[in-house]
PDB file of C-alpha atoms (C1' of nucleotides) in Angstrom:
ATOM      1  CA  MET A 288     -12.208 -15.643  73.564  1.00  0.00           C
ATOM      2  CA  PRO A 289     -10.787 -15.665  70.218  1.00  0.00           C
ATOM      3  CA  GLU A 290     -11.873 -17.643  67.302  1.00  0.00           C
ATOM      4  CA  LEU A 291     -11.626 -16.389  63.923  1.00  0.00           C
ATOM      5  CA  PRO A 292     -13.933 -13.692  63.907  1.00  0.00           C
ATOM      6  CA  GLU A 293     -12.722 -12.286  67.127  1.00  0.00           C
ATOM      7  CA  VAL A 294      -9.000 -12.549  65.724  1.00  0.00           C
ATOM      8  CA  GLU A 295     -10.125 -10.538  62.399  1.00  0.00           C
ATOM      9  CA  THR A 296     -11.893  -7.998  64.564  1.00  0.00           C
ATOM     10  CA  VAL A 297      -8.566  -7.552  66.675  1.00  0.00           C
ATOM     11  CA  ARG A 298      -6.490  -7.333  63.210  1.00  0.00           C
ATOM     12  CA  GLY A 299      -8.842  -4.603  61.549  1.00  0.00           C
ATOM     13  CA  GLY A 300      -8.779  -2.452  65.329  1.00  0.00           C
ATOM     14  CA  LEU A 301      -4.546  -3.098  65.474  1.00  0.00           C
ATOM     15  CA  ASN A 302      -4.712  -1.746  61.365  1.00  0.00           C
ATOM     16  CA  GLN A 303      -6.378   1.214  62.315  1.00  0.00           C
ATOM     17  CA  LEU A 304      -4.705   2.114  65.352  1.00  0.00           C
ATOM     18  CA  THR A 305      -1.088   0.786  65.246  1.00  0.00           C
ATOM     19  CA  LEU A 306       0.583   1.652  62.127  1.00  0.00           C
ATOM     20  CA  SER A 307       3.765   3.878  60.876  1.00  0.00           C
ATOM     21  CA  GLN A 308       4.617   4.642  64.949  1.00  0.00           C
ATOM     22  CA  GLU A 309       8.099   3.652  65.909  1.00  0.00           C
ATOM     23  CA  VAL A 310       8.120   0.741  68.499  1.00  0.00           C
ATOM     24  CA  THR A 311      10.447   2.494  71.156  1.00  0.00           C
ATOM     25  CA  GLY A 312      10.842   0.062  73.750  1.00  0.00           C
ATOM     26  CA  GLY A 313       8.583  -2.854  75.611  1.00  0.00           C
ATOM     27  CA  ASP A 314       8.432  -4.718  78.977  1.00  0.00           C
ATOM     28  CA  VAL A 315       8.144  -8.309  79.186  1.00  0.00           C
ATOM     29  CA  LEU A 316       6.460  -9.011  82.493  1.00  0.00           C
ATOM     30  CA  LEU A 317       5.989 -13.212  81.700  1.00  0.00           C
ATOM     31  CA  GLN A 318       8.776 -14.580  80.051  1.00  0.00           C
ATOM     32  CA  ARG A 319       7.222 -17.516  78.469  1.00  0.00           C
ATOM     33  CA  THR A 320       5.123 -15.485  76.683  1.00  0.00           C
ATOM     34  CA  ILE A 321       7.937 -14.985  74.140  1.00  0.00           C
ATOM     35  CA  ALA A 322       8.148 -18.205  72.146  1.00  0.00           C
ATOM     36  CA  TYR A 323      11.336 -16.755  70.402  1.00  0.00           C
ATOM     37  CA  PRO A 324      13.936 -16.028  70.211  1.00  0.00           C
ATOM     38  CA  PHE A 325      14.627 -17.525  73.532  1.00  0.00           C
ATOM     39  CA  SER A 326      15.915 -14.479  74.968  1.00  0.00           C
ATOM     40  CA  VAL A 327      13.142 -11.813  75.589  1.00  0.00           C
ATOM     41  CA  ASP A 328      15.796  -8.822  75.845  1.00  0.00           C
ATOM     42  CA  GLU A 329      16.876  -9.968  72.169  1.00  0.00           C
ATOM     43  CA  PHE A 330      12.999 -10.065  71.575  1.00  0.00           C
ATOM     44  CA  ILE A 331      12.414  -6.551  72.670  1.00  0.00           C
ATOM     45  CA  ASP A 332      15.658  -5.248  71.111  1.00  0.00           C
ATOM     46  CA  LYS A 333      14.814  -6.508  67.823  1.00  0.00           C
ATOM     47  CA  VAL A 334      11.094  -5.117  67.551  1.00  0.00           C
ATOM     48  CA  LYS A 335      12.445  -2.036  69.109  1.00  0.00           C
ATOM     49  CA  GLY A 336      13.141   0.803  66.195  1.00  0.00           C
ATOM     50  CA  ASN A 337      10.344  -0.631  63.896  1.00  0.00           C
ATOM     51  CA  THR A 338       7.433   0.176  62.386  1.00  0.00           C
ATOM     52  CA  ILE A 339       4.318  -1.758  61.499  1.00  0.00           C
ATOM     53  CA  ALA A 340       3.245  -1.739  57.709  1.00  0.00           C
ATOM     54  CA  THR A 341       0.330  -3.765  58.364  1.00  0.00           C
ATOM     55  CA  TRP A 342      -1.019  -6.746  60.079  1.00  0.00           C
ATOM     56  CA  HIS A 343      -2.080  -9.955  58.631  1.00  0.00           C
ATOM     57  CA  ARG A 344      -4.411 -13.097  59.910  1.00  0.00           C
ATOM     58  CA  ARG A 345      -3.628 -16.869  59.246  1.00  0.00           C
ATOM     59  CA  GLY A 346      -6.134 -18.921  61.071  1.00  0.00           C
ATOM     60  CA  LYS A 347      -6.152 -17.403  64.545  1.00  0.00           C
ATOM     61  CA  TYR A 348      -2.633 -16.144  64.243  1.00  0.00           C
ATOM     62  CA  LEU A 349      -1.829 -12.477  64.030  1.00  0.00           C
ATOM     63  CA  LEU A 350       1.213 -11.422  62.270  1.00  0.00           C
ATOM     64  CA  ALA A 351       2.366  -7.849  62.287  1.00  0.00           C
ATOM     65  CA  GLU A 352       4.835  -7.151  58.970  1.00  0.00           C
ATOM     66  CA  LEU A 353       7.586  -4.751  60.021  1.00  0.00           C
ATOM     67  CA  SER A 354       8.417  -1.997  57.558  1.00  0.00           C
ATOM     68  CA  SER A 355      11.475  -3.040  55.537  1.00  0.00           C
ATOM     69  CA  SER A 356      12.257  -4.004  52.205  1.00  0.00           C
ATOM     70  CA  SER A 357      12.513  -7.468  53.403  1.00  0.00           C
ATOM     71  CA  PRO A 358      10.162  -7.733  56.384  1.00  0.00           C
ATOM     72  CA  SER A 359      10.590  -9.478  60.006  1.00  0.00           C
ATOM     73  CA  TYR A 360       7.142 -10.078  61.627  1.00  0.00           C
ATOM     74  CA  LEU A 361       5.614  -9.893  65.024  1.00  0.00           C
ATOM     75  CA  GLY A 362       3.618 -12.744  65.827  1.00  0.00           C
ATOM     76  CA  VAL A 363       0.708 -13.411  68.326  1.00  0.00           C
ATOM     77  CA  HIS A 364      -1.253 -15.747  69.426  1.00  0.00           C
ATOM     78  CA  LEU A 365      -4.160 -15.052  71.682  1.00  0.00           C
ATOM     79  CA  ARG A 366      -4.672 -18.724  72.583  1.00  0.00           C
ATOM     80  CA  MET A 367      -7.645 -19.083  75.160  1.00  0.00           C
ATOM     81  CA  THR A 368      -7.729 -15.704  77.068  1.00  0.00           C
ATOM     82  CA  GLY A 369      -5.027 -13.393  75.378  1.00  0.00           C
ATOM     83  CA  GLN A 370      -6.090  -9.692  74.558  1.00  0.00           C
ATOM     84  CA  LEU A 371      -3.955  -6.963  72.432  1.00  0.00           C
ATOM     85  CA  LEU A 372      -5.333  -3.213  73.992  1.00  0.00           C
ATOM     86  CA  TRP A 373      -4.247   0.017  72.992  1.00  0.00           C
ATOM     87  CA  LEU A 374      -3.662   1.822  75.678  1.00  0.00           C
ATOM     88  CA  THR A 375      -1.537   5.069  76.664  1.00  0.00           C
ATOM     89  CA  GLN A 376       1.588   4.371  78.724  1.00  0.00           C
ATOM     90  CA  ASP A 377       0.059   5.564  82.339  1.00  0.00           C
ATOM     91  CA  GLN A 378      -3.182   3.218  82.347  1.00  0.00           C
ATOM     92  CA  PRO A 379      -2.698   1.203  85.390  1.00  0.00           C
ATOM     93  CA  LEU A 380      -1.486  -1.936  84.611  1.00  0.00           C
ATOM     94  CA  HIS A 381      -4.036  -5.133  84.506  1.00  0.00           C
ATOM     95  CA  LYS A 382      -3.002  -7.790  87.019  1.00  0.00           C
ATOM     96  CA  HIS A 383      -2.660 -10.592  84.135  1.00  0.00           C
ATOM     97  CA  THR A 384      -0.639  -7.711  81.820  1.00  0.00           C
ATOM     98  CA  ARG A 385       2.080  -9.858  80.226  1.00  0.00           C
ATOM     99  CA  VAL A 386       4.132  -7.923  77.755  1.00  0.00           C
ATOM    100  CA  ARG A 387       4.007  -3.975  77.213  1.00  0.00           C
ATOM    101  CA  LEU A 388       5.282  -2.804  73.790  1.00  0.00           C
ATOM    102  CA  PHE A 389       5.615   1.019  73.456  1.00  0.00           C
ATOM    103  CA  PHE A 390       4.720   3.082  70.837  1.00  0.00           C
ATOM    104  CA  GLY A 391       6.047   6.866  70.418  1.00  0.00           C
ATOM    105  CA  GLU A 392       5.865   8.638  73.232  1.00  0.00           C
ATOM    106  CA  LYS A 393       2.633   7.930  75.167  1.00  0.00           C
ATOM    107  CA  GLN A 394       1.069   4.681  73.420  1.00  0.00           C
ATOM    108  CA  GLU A 395       0.965   1.160  74.293  1.00  0.00           C
ATOM    109  CA  LEU A 396       0.238  -1.796  72.702  1.00  0.00           C
ATOM    110  CA  ARG A 397      -0.525  -4.354  75.599  1.00  0.00           C
ATOM    111  CA  PHE A 398      -0.679  -8.032  75.754  1.00  0.00           C
ATOM    112  CA  VAL A 399      -3.268  -9.096  78.545  1.00  0.00           C
ATOM    113  CA  ASP A 400      -3.677 -12.732  79.172  1.00  0.00           C
ATOM    114  CA  GLN A 401      -5.283 -14.393  82.460  1.00  0.00           C
ATOM    115  CA  ARG A 402      -4.447 -18.122  81.678  1.00  0.00           C
ATOM    116  CA  THR A 403      -0.828 -17.566  79.964  1.00  0.00           C
ATOM    117  CA  PHE A 404      -1.369 -19.612  77.104  1.00  0.00           C
ATOM    118  CA  GLY A 405      -0.979 -16.756  74.650  1.00  0.00           C
ATOM    119  CA  GLN A 406       2.322 -16.439  72.939  1.00  0.00           C
ATOM    120  CA  MET A 407       4.606 -14.425  70.928  1.00  0.00           C
ATOM    121  CA  TRP A 408       7.277 -14.255  68.049  1.00  0.00           C
ATOM    122  CA  TYR A 409       9.810 -12.200  66.542  1.00  0.00           C
ATOM    123  CA  VAL A 410      10.700 -13.878  63.148  1.00  0.00           C
ATOM    124  CA  PRO A 411      13.836 -12.059  61.390  1.00  0.00           C
ATOM    125  CA  SER A 412      14.112 -10.900  57.691  1.00  0.00           C
ATOM    126  CA  HIS A 413      14.675 -13.725  55.506  1.00  0.00           C
ATOM    127  CA  VAL A 414      13.628 -16.610  57.598  1.00  0.00           C
ATOM    128  CA  ALA A 415      10.857 -18.950  56.621  1.00  0.00           C
ATOM    129  CA  VAL A 416       7.507 -17.922  58.905  1.00  0.00           C
ATOM    130  CA  GLU A 417       6.541 -21.201  59.396  1.00  0.00           C
ATOM    131  CA  SER A 418       9.862 -22.369  60.566  1.00  0.00           C
ATOM    132  CA  ILE A 419       9.822 -20.011  63.728  1.00  0.00           C
ATOM    133  CA  ILE A 420       5.817 -20.232  64.182  1.00  0.00           C
ATOM    134  CA  THR A 421       5.730 -24.281  63.474  1.00  0.00           C
ATOM    135  CA  GLY A 422       1.672 -23.872  64.058  1.00  0.00           C
ATOM    136  CA  LEU A 423       1.611 -22.383  60.586  1.00  0.00           C
ATOM    137  CA  ALA A 424       3.203 -25.019  58.955  1.00  0.00           C
ATOM    138  CA  LYS A 425       0.162 -27.480  59.301  1.00  0.00           C
ATOM    139  CA  LEU A 426      -2.313 -24.881  58.992  1.00  0.00           C
ATOM    140  CA  ALA A 427      -5.579 -25.332  56.251  1.00  0.00           C
ATOM    141  CA  VAL A 428      -6.966 -22.803  53.840  1.00  0.00           C
ATOM    142  CA  ASP A 429      -8.685 -20.306  55.103  1.00  0.00           C
ATOM    143  CA  PRO A 430     -12.617 -20.861  55.207  1.00  0.00           C
ATOM    144  CA  PHE A 431     -12.963 -17.203  53.205  1.00  0.00           C
ATOM    145  CA  SER A 432     -10.403 -17.919  50.600  1.00  0.00           C
ATOM    146  CA  PRO A 433     -11.325 -19.499  47.335  1.00  0.00           C
ATOM    147  CA  GLU A 434      -9.338 -22.721  47.949  1.00  0.00           C
ATOM    148  CA  PHE A 435     -11.811 -23.714  50.424  1.00  0.00           C
ATOM    149  CA  THR A 436     -14.332 -25.288  47.924  1.00  0.00           C
ATOM    150  CA  VAL A 437     -16.454 -28.271  48.678  1.00  0.00           C
ATOM    151  CA  ALA A 438     -14.001 -30.457  46.499  1.00  0.00           C
ATOM    152  CA  TYR A 439     -11.288 -29.526  48.964  1.00  0.00           C
ATOM    153  CA  PHE A 440     -13.427 -29.959  52.177  1.00  0.00           C
ATOM    154  CA  ALA A 441     -14.353 -33.350  50.825  1.00  0.00           C
ATOM    155  CA  ASP A 442     -11.276 -34.572  49.898  1.00  0.00           C
ATOM    156  CA  LYS A 443      -9.868 -33.913  53.650  1.00  0.00           C
ATOM    157  CA  LEU A 444     -13.087 -35.044  55.202  1.00  0.00           C
ATOM    158  CA  LYS A 445     -12.743 -38.683  53.196  1.00  0.00           C
ATOM    159  CA  LYS A 446      -9.473 -39.203  54.909  1.00  0.00           C
ATOM    160  CA  SER A 447     -10.634 -38.743  58.187  1.00  0.00           C
ATOM    161  CA  ARG A 448     -12.075 -41.466  60.588  1.00  0.00           C
ATOM    162  CA  ARG A 449     -13.098 -39.486  63.508  1.00  0.00           C
ATOM    163  CA  PRO A 450     -16.245 -37.520  64.510  1.00  0.00           C
ATOM    164  CA  ILE A 451     -17.179 -34.020  62.523  1.00  0.00           C
ATOM    165  CA  LYS A 452     -16.639 -31.802  65.770  1.00  0.00           C
ATOM    166  CA  THR A 453     -13.181 -32.931  66.096  1.00  0.00           C
ATOM    167  CA  GLY A 454     -12.234 -32.600  62.516  1.00  0.00           C
ATOM    168  CA  LEU A 455     -13.524 -29.179  62.506  1.00  0.00           C
ATOM    169  CA  LEU A 456     -11.562 -28.121  65.646  1.00  0.00           C
ATOM    170  CA  ASP A 457      -8.162 -29.383  63.591  1.00  0.00           C
ATOM    171  CA  GLN A 458      -6.684 -26.375  61.883  1.00  0.00           C
ATOM    172  CA  SER A 459      -5.023 -28.447  59.449  1.00  0.00           C
ATOM    173  CA  MET A 460      -8.442 -29.330  58.167  1.00  0.00           C
ATOM    174  CA  VAL A 461     -10.037 -25.986  58.141  1.00  0.00           C
ATOM    175  CA  ALA A 462      -7.924 -22.855  60.184  1.00  0.00           C
ATOM    176  CA  GLY A 463      -9.987 -20.860  62.212  1.00  0.00           C
ATOM    177  CA  LEU A 464     -12.741 -22.391  63.660  1.00  0.00           C
ATOM    178  CA  GLY A 465     -12.547 -22.992  67.727  1.00  0.00           C
ATOM    179  CA  ASN A 466     -15.327 -24.941  69.670  1.00  0.00           C
ATOM    180  CA  ILE A 467     -18.229 -22.069  70.037  1.00  0.00           C
ATOM    181  CA  TYR A 468     -18.294 -21.780  65.881  1.00  0.00           C
ATOM    182  CA  ALA A 469     -17.783 -25.166  65.250  1.00  0.00           C
ATOM    183  CA  ASP A 470     -21.103 -26.370  67.255  1.00  0.00           C
ATOM    184  CA  GLU A 471     -22.792 -23.319  65.875  1.00  0.00           C
ATOM    185  CA  ALA A 472     -22.213 -24.514  62.027  1.00  0.00           C
ATOM    186  CA  LEU A 473     -22.810 -27.984  62.820  1.00  0.00           C
ATOM    187  CA  PHE A 474     -26.056 -27.208  64.336  1.00  0.00           C
ATOM    188  CA  LYS A 475     -26.779 -25.168  61.438  1.00  0.00           C
ATOM    189  CA  SER A 476     -25.828 -27.754  58.821  1.00  0.00           C
ATOM    190  CA  GLY A 477     -28.368 -30.263  61.032  1.00  0.00           C
ATOM    191  CA  ILE A 478     -25.210 -32.641  61.147  1.00  0.00           C
ATOM    192  CA  LEU A 479     -24.528 -34.251  64.678  1.00  0.00           C
ATOM    193  CA  PRO A 480     -21.204 -33.967  65.881  1.00  0.00           C
ATOM    194  CA  THR A 481     -20.714 -37.174  66.393  1.00  0.00           C
ATOM    195  CA  THR A 482     -21.093 -37.986  62.635  1.00  0.00           C
ATOM    196  CA  LEU A 483     -17.720 -39.362  61.557  1.00  0.00           C
ATOM    197  CA  CYS A 484     -16.017 -37.392  58.619  1.00  0.00           C
ATOM    198  CA  THR A 485     -16.239 -40.146  56.301  1.00  0.00           C
ATOM    199  CA  GLU A 486     -19.741 -40.726  56.630  1.00  0.00           C
ATOM    200  CA  LEU A 487     -20.651 -37.060  55.167  1.00  0.00           C
ATOM    201  CA  GLN A 488     -22.428 -37.228  51.808  1.00  0.00           C
ATOM    202  CA  LEU A 489     -21.721 -34.291  49.093  1.00  0.00           C
ATOM    203  CA  PRO A 490     -24.992 -32.619  50.050  1.00  0.00           C
ATOM    204  CA  GLN A 491     -24.018 -32.572  53.519  1.00  0.00           C
ATOM    205  CA  ILE A 492     -20.346 -31.324  53.274  1.00  0.00           C
ATOM    206  CA  GLU A 493     -21.882 -28.311  50.887  1.00  0.00           C
ATOM    207  CA  LEU A 494     -24.313 -27.503  53.270  1.00  0.00           C
ATOM    208  CA  LEU A 495     -21.606 -27.496  56.241  1.00  0.00           C
ATOM    209  CA  ARG A 496     -19.082 -25.360  54.107  1.00  0.00           C
ATOM    210  CA  THR A 497     -21.872 -22.471  53.463  1.00  0.00           C
ATOM    211  CA  ALA A 498     -22.868 -22.983  57.312  1.00  0.00           C
ATOM    212  CA  ILE A 499     -19.230 -22.345  58.552  1.00  0.00           C
ATOM    213  CA  ILE A 500     -18.724 -19.600  56.013  1.00  0.00           C
ATOM    214  CA  GLN A 501     -22.158 -17.968  57.387  1.00  0.00           C
ATOM    215  CA  VAL A 502     -21.633 -18.413  60.862  1.00  0.00           C
ATOM    216  CA  LEU A 503     -17.975 -16.783  60.972  1.00  0.00           C
ATOM    217  CA  SER A 504     -18.875 -13.644  58.575  1.00  0.00           C
ATOM    218  CA  ALA A 505     -21.972 -13.081  60.789  1.00  0.00           C
ATOM    219  CA  SER A 506     -19.893 -12.693  63.475  1.00  0.00           C
ATOM    220  CA  ILE A 507     -17.216 -10.682  61.998  1.00  0.00           C
ATOM    221  CA  ALA A 508     -19.815  -8.376  60.957  1.00  0.00           C
ATOM    222  CA  VAL A 509     -20.522  -7.835  64.485  1.00  0.00           C
ATOM    223  CA  GLY A 510     -17.444  -7.187  65.588  1.00  0.00           C
ATOM    224  CA  GLY A 511     -16.609 -11.042  66.660  1.00  0.00           C
ATOM    225  CA  THR A 512     -18.948 -10.240  69.844  1.00  0.00           C
ATOM    226  CA  THR A 513     -21.845 -12.643  68.635  1.00  0.00           C
ATOM    227  CA  PHE A 514     -21.456 -15.025  71.608  1.00  0.00           C
ATOM    228  CA  SER A 515     -17.779 -13.815  72.604  1.00  0.00           C
ATOM    229  CA  ASN A 516     -17.415 -12.051  75.950  1.00  0.00           C
ATOM    230  CA  PHE A 517     -14.871 -10.243  73.927  1.00  0.00           C
ATOM    231  CA  LEU A 518     -12.935  -6.874  74.448  1.00  0.00           C
ATOM    232  CA  SER A 519     -11.969  -5.076  71.063  1.00  0.00           C
ATOM    233  CA  VAL A 520      -8.205  -3.575  70.875  1.00  0.00           C
ATOM    234  CA  LYS A 521      -9.999  -0.425  72.010  1.00  0.00           C
ATOM    235  CA  GLY A 522     -11.456  -2.144  75.378  1.00  0.00           C
ATOM    236  CA  VAL A 523     -15.081  -1.706  73.793  1.00  0.00           C
ATOM    237  CA  ASN A 524     -17.232  -4.209  74.116  1.00  0.00           C
ATOM    238  CA  GLY A 525     -17.279  -7.408  76.108  1.00  0.00           C
ATOM    239  CA  ASN A 526     -21.342  -7.994  75.455  1.00  0.00           C
ATOM    240  CA  TYR A 527     -22.355 -11.503  75.541  1.00  0.00           C
ATOM    241  CA  GLY A 528     -24.770 -11.470  73.160  1.00  0.00           C
ATOM    242  CA  GLY A 529     -26.577 -14.961  73.863  1.00  0.00           C
ATOM    243  CA  GLU A 530     -27.239 -15.402  70.271  1.00  0.00           C
ATOM    244  CA  ALA A 531     -25.818 -18.827  69.982  1.00  0.00           C
ATOM    245  CA  TRP A 532     -28.073 -21.525  68.932  1.00  0.00           C
ATOM    246  CA  VAL A 533     -26.655 -24.332  71.102  1.00  0.00           C
ATOM    247  CA  TYR A 534     -23.457 -23.184  72.382  1.00  0.00           C
ATOM    248  CA  ASN A 535     -23.288 -23.312  76.104  1.00  0.00           C
ATOM    249  CA  ARG A 536     -27.286 -23.876  75.873  1.00  0.00           C
ATOM    250  CA  THR A 537     -27.356 -26.932  77.813  1.00  0.00           C
ATOM    251  CA  GLY A 538     -30.566 -28.196  79.217  1.00  0.00           C
ATOM    252  CA  GLU A 539     -32.703 -25.217  77.324  1.00  0.00           C
ATOM    253  CA  PRO A 540     -34.628 -25.693  74.843  1.00  0.00           C
ATOM    254  CA  CYS A 541     -33.886 -25.762  71.128  1.00  0.00           C
ATOM    255  CA  LYS A 542     -34.758 -22.243  69.659  1.00  0.00           C
ATOM    256  CA  ILE A 543     -36.071 -24.197  66.584  1.00  0.00           C
ATOM    257  CA  CYS A 544     -37.707 -26.991  67.847  1.00  0.00           C
ATOM    258  CA  GLY A 545     -38.150 -26.687  71.547  1.00  0.00           C
ATOM    259  CA  ASN A 546     -36.339 -29.751  72.427  1.00  0.00           C
ATOM    260  CA  VAL A 547     -33.294 -30.200  75.108  1.00  0.00           C
ATOM    261  CA  ILE A 548     -30.192 -29.066  74.084  1.00  0.00           C
ATOM    262  CA  GLY A 549     -27.538 -31.770  74.899  1.00  0.00           C
ATOM    263  CA  ARG A 550     -23.954 -32.011  75.949  1.00  0.00           C
ATOM    264  CA  ILE A 551     -21.212 -34.353  75.133  1.00  0.00           C
ATOM    265  CA  LYS A 552     -17.393 -34.624  75.254  1.00  0.00           C
ATOM    266  CA  LEU A 553     -15.750 -35.098  72.108  1.00  0.00           C
ATOM    267  CA  GLY A 554     -11.833 -34.765  71.848  1.00  0.00           C
ATOM    268  CA  GLY A 555     -11.791 -33.553  75.164  1.00  0.00           C
ATOM    269  CA  ARG A 556     -13.973 -30.802  74.392  1.00  0.00           C
ATOM    270  CA  SER A 557     -17.803 -29.607  75.417  1.00  0.00           C
ATOM    271  CA  SER A 558     -20.204 -30.180  72.397  1.00  0.00           C
ATOM    272  CA  HIS A 559     -23.573 -28.723  72.059  1.00  0.00           C
ATOM    273  CA  PHE A 560     -26.439 -30.133  70.093  1.00  0.00           C
ATOM    274  CA  CYS A 561     -30.137 -30.603  69.363  1.00  0.00           C
ATOM    275  CA  SER A 562     -30.871 -34.026  68.617  1.00  0.00           C
ATOM    276  CA  GLN A 563     -34.055 -33.123  66.861  1.00  0.00           C
ATOM    277  CA  CYS A 564     -32.607 -31.056  64.585  1.00  0.00           C
ATOM    278  CA  GLN A 565     -29.313 -32.616  63.700  1.00  0.00           C
ATOM    279  CA  SER A 566     -28.907 -36.012  62.527  1.00  0.00           C
TER     280      SER A 566
ATOM    281  C1'  DC B 206       0.172 -42.957  60.051  1.00  0.00           C
ATOM    282  C1'  DA B 207      -4.155 -41.218  62.827  1.00  0.00           C
ATOM    283  C1'  DA B 208      -6.629 -40.304  66.748  1.00  0.00           C
ATOM    284  C1'  DT B 209      -6.576 -39.719  71.369  1.00  0.00           C
ATOM    285  C1'  DG B 210      -5.698 -37.768  75.975  1.00  0.00           C
ATOM    286  C1'  DC B 211      -3.809 -34.615  78.564  1.00  0.00           C
ATOM    287  C1'  DA B 212      -0.888 -31.056  80.230  1.00  0.00           C
ATOM    288  C1'  DC B 213      -0.139 -26.204  80.053  1.00  0.00           C
ATOM    289  C1'  DC B 214      -2.009 -22.393  83.691  1.00  0.00           C
ATOM    290  C1'  DT B 215      -5.629 -18.769  86.028  1.00  0.00           C
ATOM    291  C1'  DG B 216     -10.055 -18.377  87.826  1.00  0.00           C
ATOM    292  C1'  DC B 217     -14.859 -18.918  88.544  1.00  0.00           C
ATOM    293  C1'  DT B 218     -19.231 -21.686  89.781  1.00  0.00           C
ATOM    294  C1'  DC B 219     -21.499 -25.140  91.640  1.00  0.00           C
ATOM    295  C1'  DG B 220     -22.607 -28.640  95.043  1.00  0.00           C
ATOM    296  C1'  DC B 221     -22.000 -30.358  99.288  1.00  0.00           C
TER     297       DC B 221
ATOM    298  C1'  DT C 190     -18.879 -19.817 104.673  1.00  0.00           C
ATOM    299  C1'  DG C 191     -15.189 -23.189 102.842  1.00  0.00           C
ATOM    300  C1'  DC C 192     -13.681 -26.560  99.997  1.00  0.00           C
ATOM    301  C1'  DG C 193     -13.005 -29.369  96.003  1.00  0.00           C
ATOM    302  C1'  DA C 194     -14.768 -30.800  91.604  1.00  0.00           C
ATOM    303  C1'  DG C 195     -15.210 -29.391  86.981  1.00  0.00           C
ATOM    304  C1'  DC C 196     -15.615 -25.854  83.579  1.00  0.00           C
ATOM    305  C1'  DA C 197     -13.689 -22.130  80.380  1.00  0.00           C
ATOM    306  C1'  DG C 198     -13.102 -19.392  73.538  1.00  0.00           C
ATOM    307  C1'  DG C 199      -6.438 -23.339  71.924  1.00  0.00           C
ATOM    308  C1'  DT C 200      -2.667 -26.419  70.750  1.00  0.00           C
ATOM    309  C1'  DG C 201       1.490 -29.388  71.271  1.00  0.00           C
ATOM    310  C1'  DC C 202       3.363 -33.043  72.565  1.00  0.00           C
ATOM    311  C1'  DA C 203       3.224 -38.072  74.157  1.00  0.00           C
ATOM    312  C1'  DT C 204       0.826 -42.600  74.059  1.00  0.00           C
ATOM    313  C1'  DT C 205      -2.270 -45.693  71.747  1.00  0.00           C
TER     314       DT C 205
END
DNA sequence: CAATGCACCTGCTCGC
DNA sequence: TGCGAGCAGGTGCATT
């Protein structure tokens, strides 16, 4: 479900709904969802009594800053199938409910995750967030950051001899792209996914950088639902727009030239492309 | 060191 | 209808 646009949409919803209300308790239904601390009782104990000042996003990670002069953090990664839902506590439990955090008397932030890859962390005050949520340490710049310049991108690419599709999925190259938006950005910039990073010329790198930003912002603009079968925090949506140019369109005609969309595996992931429009 | 393959899970779809 | 194979939006670790 969630790549950068979906995570950003969730962040927006959480900032509207969850701030300034005390966490009054919680329930962990699947232990291994809690990556830190080791004890789930300690996790609930530490989160309890806090209020959330604001939700941040770094790549596909969500970080709740807990109100304090020296803040602690609640980290969440949705991985493949995680959802955060804002509900009343009396709502029937979904089969895949993994963690419940109670807010005030009636409200609840519920973590539902079919495939159980999703994780949550509690990061104490005065501790570097990257030392607990280790995935953050290797995270590259955000595609919307002013640091994501052509020069930055070109420098990363010239050091990497592997297919560009694989490179785009590497969160230490750019943070936030996943399989869908990587394929879409490559189509938009006319680059075959198999092209080696080192083979890309400056004009192509400029095109690709622009395509990444465009594809992601277009999706954020419609609430991350462009091609995601995705639920917002309020539980609305879940529409599959089918607006992708290439993703999941194997065997169908290219929307630009009519050529059949192909699929190959790169780095273990399906890559969709038009061999006519991309070279 | 960089690149690759696979494990981690549950559930759905497809072909036989 | 049943069954196995293959697939799914991500990441981390072992192996080359």
